[in-house]
Amino acid sequence: MDIKFSITLDNYIDFNLYHMEHSKSMKKVFIMLKYILPLVFVICGCALYYLLSNGENISG
């Protein structure tokens, strides 16, 4: 019996997307990118605002 097949770019992409959606390690990465990283940027922004304002209002 001879079986012939070809792997297209769409097959490759679909496989990788399926694997990423069902992988425990990728779920952890998605959670970090979705929640933790923005929180870090907000905290850094608040810290910079505080440090640059020297405790005073920046607008005045």
Short mmCIF file of C-alpha atoms in Angstrom, two decimals:
data_model
loop_
_atom_site.label_atom_id
_atom_site.label_comp_id
_atom_site.label_asym_id
_atom_site.label_seq_id
_atom_site.Cartn_x
_atom_site.Cartn_y
_atom_site.Cartn_z
CA MET A 1 0.00 0.00 0.00
CA ASP A 2 1.33 3.42 -0.96
CA ILE A 3 0.16 6.53 0.85
CA LYS A 4 1.08 9.92 -0.53
CA PHE A 5 0.50 13.19 1.23
CA SER A 6 1.88 16.68 1.32
CA ILE A 7 2.16 19.11 4.17
CA THR A 8 1.06 22.59 3.25
CA LEU A 9 1.81 25.80 5.09
CA ASP A 10 -1.79 25.86 6.38
CA ASN A 11 -1.36 22.36 7.88
CA TYR A 12 1.84 23.44 9.60
CA ILE A 13 0.26 26.61 11.00
CA ASP A 14 -2.87 24.78 12.18
CA PHE A 15 -0.78 22.16 13.98
CA ASN A 16 1.30 24.80 15.75
CA LEU A 17 -1.78 26.79 16.79
CA TYR A 18 -3.44 23.65 18.15
CA HIS A 19 -0.32 22.74 20.08
CA MET A 20 0.01 26.25 21.54
CA GLU A 21 -3.62 26.33 22.67
CA HIS A 22 -3.35 22.98 24.47
CA SER A 23 0.15 23.23 25.94
CA LYS A 24 0.43 23.89 29.68
CA SER A 25 3.67 25.79 29.30
CA MET A 26 2.23 28.05 26.60
CA LYS A 27 -0.82 28.76 28.75
CA LYS A 28 1.55 30.06 31.45
CA VAL A 29 3.27 32.29 28.90
CA PHE A 30 -0.08 33.65 27.66
CA ILE A 31 -1.14 34.44 31.23
CA MET A 32 2.13 36.27 31.83
CA LEU A 33 1.81 38.28 28.63
CA LYS A 34 -1.86 39.06 29.24
CA TYR A 35 -1.82 40.04 32.93
CA ILE A 36 1.60 40.21 34.55
CA LEU A 37 3.55 42.16 31.91
CA PRO A 38 1.00 45.01 31.66
CA LEU A 39 0.93 45.21 35.45
CA VAL A 40 4.72 45.57 35.51
CA PHE A 41 4.52 48.43 32.98
CA VAL A 42 1.84 50.21 35.03
CA ILE A 43 3.92 49.91 38.19
CA CYS A 44 7.03 51.18 36.38
CA GLY A 45 5.03 54.09 34.94
CA CYS A 46 3.73 55.04 38.38
CA ALA A 47 7.22 54.80 39.84
CA LEU A 48 8.66 57.02 37.10
CA TYR A 49 5.87 59.53 37.59
CA TYR A 50 6.59 59.66 41.32
CA LEU A 51 10.36 59.92 40.86
CA LEU A 52 10.20 62.63 38.19
CA SER A 53 7.61 64.73 40.00
CA ASN A 54 9.58 64.78 43.28
CA GLY A 55 6.32 64.50 45.12
CA GLU A 56 4.93 67.65 43.47
CA ASN A 57 2.24 68.04 40.87
CA ILE A 58 3.82 67.87 37.39
CA SER A 59 1.38 70.32 35.81
CA GLY A 60 2.27 73.13 38.15
#
